[in-house]
mmCIF file of C-alpha atoms in Angstrom:
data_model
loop_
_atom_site.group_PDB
_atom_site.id
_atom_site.type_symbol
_atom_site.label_atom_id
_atom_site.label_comp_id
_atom_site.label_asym_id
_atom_site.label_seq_id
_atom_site.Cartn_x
_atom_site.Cartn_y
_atom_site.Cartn_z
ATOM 1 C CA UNK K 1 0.000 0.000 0.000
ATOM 2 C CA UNK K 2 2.787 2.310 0.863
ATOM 3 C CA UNK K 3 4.085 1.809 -2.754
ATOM 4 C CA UNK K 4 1.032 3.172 -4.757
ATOM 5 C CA UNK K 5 0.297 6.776 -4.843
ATOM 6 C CA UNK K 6 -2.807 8.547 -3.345
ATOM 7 C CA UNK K 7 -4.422 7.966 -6.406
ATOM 8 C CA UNK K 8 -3.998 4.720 -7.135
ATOM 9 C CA UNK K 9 -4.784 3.703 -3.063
ATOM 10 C CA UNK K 10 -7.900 5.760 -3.522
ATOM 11 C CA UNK K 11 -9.252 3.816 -6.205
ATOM 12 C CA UNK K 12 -8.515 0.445 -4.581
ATOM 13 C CA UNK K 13 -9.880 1.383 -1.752
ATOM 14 C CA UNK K 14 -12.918 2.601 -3.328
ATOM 15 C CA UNK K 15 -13.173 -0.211 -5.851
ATOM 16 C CA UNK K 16 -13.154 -2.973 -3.139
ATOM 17 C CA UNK K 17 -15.198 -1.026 -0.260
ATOM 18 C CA UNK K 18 -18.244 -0.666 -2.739
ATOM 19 C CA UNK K 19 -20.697 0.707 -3.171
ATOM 20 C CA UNK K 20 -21.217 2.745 -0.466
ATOM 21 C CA UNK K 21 -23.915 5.064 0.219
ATOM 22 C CA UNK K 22 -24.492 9.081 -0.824
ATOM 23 C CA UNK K 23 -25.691 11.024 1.717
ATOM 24 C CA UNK K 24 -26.255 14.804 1.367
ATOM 25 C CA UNK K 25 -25.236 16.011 4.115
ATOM 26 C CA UNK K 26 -27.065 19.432 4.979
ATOM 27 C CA UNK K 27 -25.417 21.738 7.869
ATOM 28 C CA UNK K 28 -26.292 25.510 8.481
ATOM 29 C CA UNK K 29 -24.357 28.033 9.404
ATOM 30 C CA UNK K 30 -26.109 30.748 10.800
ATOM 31 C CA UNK K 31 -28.973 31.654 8.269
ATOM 32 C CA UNK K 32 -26.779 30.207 5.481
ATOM 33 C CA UNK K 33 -27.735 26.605 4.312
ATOM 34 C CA UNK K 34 -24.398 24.144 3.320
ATOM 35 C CA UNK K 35 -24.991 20.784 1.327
ATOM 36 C CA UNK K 36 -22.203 17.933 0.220
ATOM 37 C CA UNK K 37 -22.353 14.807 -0.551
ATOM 38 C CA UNK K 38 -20.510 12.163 1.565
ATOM 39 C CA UNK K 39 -19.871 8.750 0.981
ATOM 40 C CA UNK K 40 -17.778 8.069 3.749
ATOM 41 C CA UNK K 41 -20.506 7.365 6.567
ATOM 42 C CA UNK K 42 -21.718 3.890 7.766
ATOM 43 C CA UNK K 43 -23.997 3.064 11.076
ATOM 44 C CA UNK K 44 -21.974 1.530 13.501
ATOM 45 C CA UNK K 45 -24.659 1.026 15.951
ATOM 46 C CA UNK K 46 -28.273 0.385 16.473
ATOM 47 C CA UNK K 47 -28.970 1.414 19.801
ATOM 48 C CA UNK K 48 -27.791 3.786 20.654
ATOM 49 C CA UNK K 49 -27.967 4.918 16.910
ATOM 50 C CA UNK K 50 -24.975 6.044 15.571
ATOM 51 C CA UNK K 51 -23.652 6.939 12.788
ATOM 52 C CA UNK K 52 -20.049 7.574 11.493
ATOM 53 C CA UNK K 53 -18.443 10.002 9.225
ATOM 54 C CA UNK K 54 -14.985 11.163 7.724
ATOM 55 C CA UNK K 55 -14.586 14.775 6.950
ATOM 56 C CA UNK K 56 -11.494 15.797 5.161
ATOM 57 C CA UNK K 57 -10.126 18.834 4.322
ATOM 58 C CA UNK K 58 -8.870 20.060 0.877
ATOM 59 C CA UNK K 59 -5.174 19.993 -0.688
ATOM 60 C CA UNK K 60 -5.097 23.263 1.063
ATOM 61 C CA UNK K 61 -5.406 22.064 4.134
ATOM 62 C CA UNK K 62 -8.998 24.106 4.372
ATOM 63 C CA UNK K 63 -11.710 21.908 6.376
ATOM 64 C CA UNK K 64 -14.440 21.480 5.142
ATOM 65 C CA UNK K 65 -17.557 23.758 5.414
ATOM 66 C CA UNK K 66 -19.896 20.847 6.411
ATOM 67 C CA UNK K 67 -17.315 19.856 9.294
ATOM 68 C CA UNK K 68 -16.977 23.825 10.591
ATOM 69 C CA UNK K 69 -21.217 23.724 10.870
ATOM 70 C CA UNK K 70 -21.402 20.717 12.804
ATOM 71 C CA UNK K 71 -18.402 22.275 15.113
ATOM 72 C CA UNK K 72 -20.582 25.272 15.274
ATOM 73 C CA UNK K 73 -23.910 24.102 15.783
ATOM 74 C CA UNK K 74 -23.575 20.450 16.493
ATOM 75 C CA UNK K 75 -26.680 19.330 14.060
ATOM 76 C CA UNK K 76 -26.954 17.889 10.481
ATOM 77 C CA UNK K 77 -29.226 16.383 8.183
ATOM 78 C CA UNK K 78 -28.378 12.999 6.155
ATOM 79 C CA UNK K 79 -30.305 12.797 3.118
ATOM 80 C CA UNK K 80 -30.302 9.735 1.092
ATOM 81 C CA UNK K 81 -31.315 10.466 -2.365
ATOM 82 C CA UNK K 82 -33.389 7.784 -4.821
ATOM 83 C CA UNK K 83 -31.512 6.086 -6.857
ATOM 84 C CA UNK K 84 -31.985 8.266 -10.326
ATOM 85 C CA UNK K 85 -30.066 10.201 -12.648
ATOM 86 C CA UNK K 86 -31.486 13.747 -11.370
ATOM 87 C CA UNK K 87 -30.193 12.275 -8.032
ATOM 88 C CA UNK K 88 -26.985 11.749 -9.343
ATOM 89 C CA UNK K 89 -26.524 14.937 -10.999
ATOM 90 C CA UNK K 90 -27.787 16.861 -7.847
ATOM 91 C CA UNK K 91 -25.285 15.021 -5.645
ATOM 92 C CA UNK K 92 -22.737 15.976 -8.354
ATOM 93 C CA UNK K 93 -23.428 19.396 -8.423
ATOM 94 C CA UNK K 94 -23.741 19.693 -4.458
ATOM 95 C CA UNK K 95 -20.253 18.788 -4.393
ATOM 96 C CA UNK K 96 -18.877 21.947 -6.824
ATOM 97 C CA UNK K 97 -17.164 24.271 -4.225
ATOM 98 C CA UNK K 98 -18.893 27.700 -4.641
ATOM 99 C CA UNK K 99 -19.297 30.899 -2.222
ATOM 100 C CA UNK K 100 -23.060 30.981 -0.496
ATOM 101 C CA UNK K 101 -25.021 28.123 -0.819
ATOM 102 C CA UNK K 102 -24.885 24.838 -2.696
ATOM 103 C CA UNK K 103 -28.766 24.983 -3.207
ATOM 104 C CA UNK K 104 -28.423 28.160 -5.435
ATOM 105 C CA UNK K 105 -27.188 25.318 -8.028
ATOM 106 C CA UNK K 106 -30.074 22.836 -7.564
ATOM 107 C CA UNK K 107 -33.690 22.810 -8.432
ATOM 108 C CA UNK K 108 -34.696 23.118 -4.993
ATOM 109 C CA UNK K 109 -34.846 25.592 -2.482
ATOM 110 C CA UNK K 110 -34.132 23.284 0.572
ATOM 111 C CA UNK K 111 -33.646 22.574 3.386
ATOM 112 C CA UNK K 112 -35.133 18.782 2.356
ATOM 113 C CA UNK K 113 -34.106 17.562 -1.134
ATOM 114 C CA UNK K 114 -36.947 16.699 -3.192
ATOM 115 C CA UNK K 115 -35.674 13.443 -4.046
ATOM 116 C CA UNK K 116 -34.494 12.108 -0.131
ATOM 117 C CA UNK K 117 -36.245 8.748 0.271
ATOM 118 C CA UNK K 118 -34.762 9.058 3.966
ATOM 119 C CA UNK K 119 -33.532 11.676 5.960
ATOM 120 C CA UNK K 120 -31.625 11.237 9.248
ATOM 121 C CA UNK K 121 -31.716 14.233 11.627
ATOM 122 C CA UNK K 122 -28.429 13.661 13.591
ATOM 123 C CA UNK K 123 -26.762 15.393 16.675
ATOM 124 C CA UNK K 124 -22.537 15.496 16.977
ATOM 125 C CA UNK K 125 -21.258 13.548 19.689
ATOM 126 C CA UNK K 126 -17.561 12.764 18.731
ATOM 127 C CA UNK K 127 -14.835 14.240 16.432
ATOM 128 C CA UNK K 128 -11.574 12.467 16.365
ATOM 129 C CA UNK K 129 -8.817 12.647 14.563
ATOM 130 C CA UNK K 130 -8.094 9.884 12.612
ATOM 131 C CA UNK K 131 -4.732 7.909 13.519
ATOM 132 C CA UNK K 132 -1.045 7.906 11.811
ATOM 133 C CA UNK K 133 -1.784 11.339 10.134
ATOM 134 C CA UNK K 134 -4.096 11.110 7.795
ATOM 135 C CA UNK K 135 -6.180 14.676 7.419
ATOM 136 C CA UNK K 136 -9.726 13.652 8.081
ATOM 137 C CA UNK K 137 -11.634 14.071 11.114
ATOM 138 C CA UNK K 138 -13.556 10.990 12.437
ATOM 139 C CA UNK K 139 -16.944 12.164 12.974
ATOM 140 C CA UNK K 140 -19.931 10.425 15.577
ATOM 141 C CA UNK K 141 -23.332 10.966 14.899
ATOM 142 C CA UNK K 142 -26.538 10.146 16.867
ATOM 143 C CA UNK K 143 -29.761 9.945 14.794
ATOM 144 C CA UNK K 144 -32.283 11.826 17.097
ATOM 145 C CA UNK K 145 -34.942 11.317 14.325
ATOM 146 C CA UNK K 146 -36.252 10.692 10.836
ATOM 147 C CA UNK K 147 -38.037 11.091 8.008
ATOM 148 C CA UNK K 148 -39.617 8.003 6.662
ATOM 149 C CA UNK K 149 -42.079 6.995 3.795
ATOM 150 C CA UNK K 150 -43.781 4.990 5.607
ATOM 151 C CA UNK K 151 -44.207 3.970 9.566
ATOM 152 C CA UNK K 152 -43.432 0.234 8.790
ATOM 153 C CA UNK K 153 -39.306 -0.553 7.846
ATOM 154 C CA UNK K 154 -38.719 -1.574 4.506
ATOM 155 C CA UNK K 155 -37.954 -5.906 4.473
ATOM 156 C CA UNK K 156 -35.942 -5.436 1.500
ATOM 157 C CA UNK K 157 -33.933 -1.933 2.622
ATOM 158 C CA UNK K 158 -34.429 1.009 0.439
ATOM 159 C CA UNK K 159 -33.373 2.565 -3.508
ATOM 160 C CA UNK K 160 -30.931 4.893 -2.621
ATOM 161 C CA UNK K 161 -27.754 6.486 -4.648
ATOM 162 C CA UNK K 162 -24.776 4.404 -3.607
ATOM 163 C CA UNK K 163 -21.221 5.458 -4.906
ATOM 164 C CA UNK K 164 -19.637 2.460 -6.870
ATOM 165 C CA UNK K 165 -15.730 2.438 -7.483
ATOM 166 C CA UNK K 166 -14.301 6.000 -7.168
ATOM 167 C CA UNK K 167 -16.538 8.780 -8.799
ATOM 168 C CA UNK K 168 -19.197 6.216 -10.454
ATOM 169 C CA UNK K 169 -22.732 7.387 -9.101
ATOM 170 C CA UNK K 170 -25.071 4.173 -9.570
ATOM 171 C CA UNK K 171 -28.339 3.071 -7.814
ATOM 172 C CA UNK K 172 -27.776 0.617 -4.678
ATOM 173 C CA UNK K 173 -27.725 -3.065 -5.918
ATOM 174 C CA UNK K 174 -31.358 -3.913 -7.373
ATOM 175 C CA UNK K 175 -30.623 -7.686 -8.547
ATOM 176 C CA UNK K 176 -30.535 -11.010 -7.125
ATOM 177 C CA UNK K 177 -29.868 -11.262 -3.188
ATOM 178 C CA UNK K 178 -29.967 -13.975 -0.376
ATOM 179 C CA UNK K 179 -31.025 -13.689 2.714
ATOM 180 C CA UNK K 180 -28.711 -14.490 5.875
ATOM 181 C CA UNK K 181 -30.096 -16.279 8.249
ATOM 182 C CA UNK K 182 -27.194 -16.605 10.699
ATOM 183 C CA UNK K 183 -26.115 -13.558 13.099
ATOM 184 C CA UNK K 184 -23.574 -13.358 15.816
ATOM 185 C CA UNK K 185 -24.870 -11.942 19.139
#
């Protein structure tokens, strides 16, 4: 691993880690209204829910807008999108770095994306930094509520906008699955 560039490490990783889910990730910062997509989040427990994220900062060694809200106000939205093209171009577009706010670019005034099948409303609890100096910041989340279609959980999960490989936007897996029957207490 040492021997391949960033690059190249980034697209192995993201090749054999995949797909992973898109969230947009909605923070505020005072009246202003911030939106990026992440792909680097996963639940890491059911009760308490939590949620993880990584936040990294650019080549500049700026951090990111979404990471200074949730240092300032401690509260973000996680929007899974459906699994479409307009989803995939409006996660595309939410990540082009502009001044003001990235919903000046979409066809929707926020602060809930049209096209969020779910959206977890989720409350800071931890920021780490990550070990053996990488640049992100290691981010804990508690879902303190949602927005659901429907009151009953979905047996078969839900259509959302995963991230495939390194920049390929594709809906979550739609084909054949099995069942596991066997869990580990």
């Amino acid at each position: 691993m040492e021997e391949l560039d960033h690059t190249s490490r980034s697209k192995w990783l993201s090749a054999a880690v995949s797909p992973r889910p898109l969230a947009l990730v909605s923070t505020r910062s005072g009246e202003e209204e911030n939106l990026a997509p992440i792909t680097s989040l996963t639940v890491v427990s059911n009760s308490p829910p939590l949620v993880i994220m990584s936040l990294s900062q650019n080549r500049e060694g700026k951090k990111r807008d979404t990471y200074l809200n949730l240092k300032e106000n401690g509260v973000c939205e996680l929007q899974f999108l459906a699994a479409s093209v307009k989803s995939a171009l409006d996660a595309d577009i939410a990540g082009k770095p502009i001044e003001g706010t990235e919903w000046e670019l979409l066809d929707s005034d926020g602060p809930i994306h049209p096209l969020a099948v779910i959206v977890m409303r989720c409350r800071l609890v931890e920021d780490n930094p990550l070990p053996e100096g990488a640049v992100a910041r290691l981010i804990t989340l508690r879902v303190e509520s949602m927005l659901v279609p429907s009151y009953l959980p979905p047996e078969e999960g839900l259509s959302i906008l995963c991230q495939h490989g390194m920049d390929r936007l594709t809906p979550s897996p739609q084909d054949w699955g099995h069942i596991a029957t066997h869990h580990r207490s």
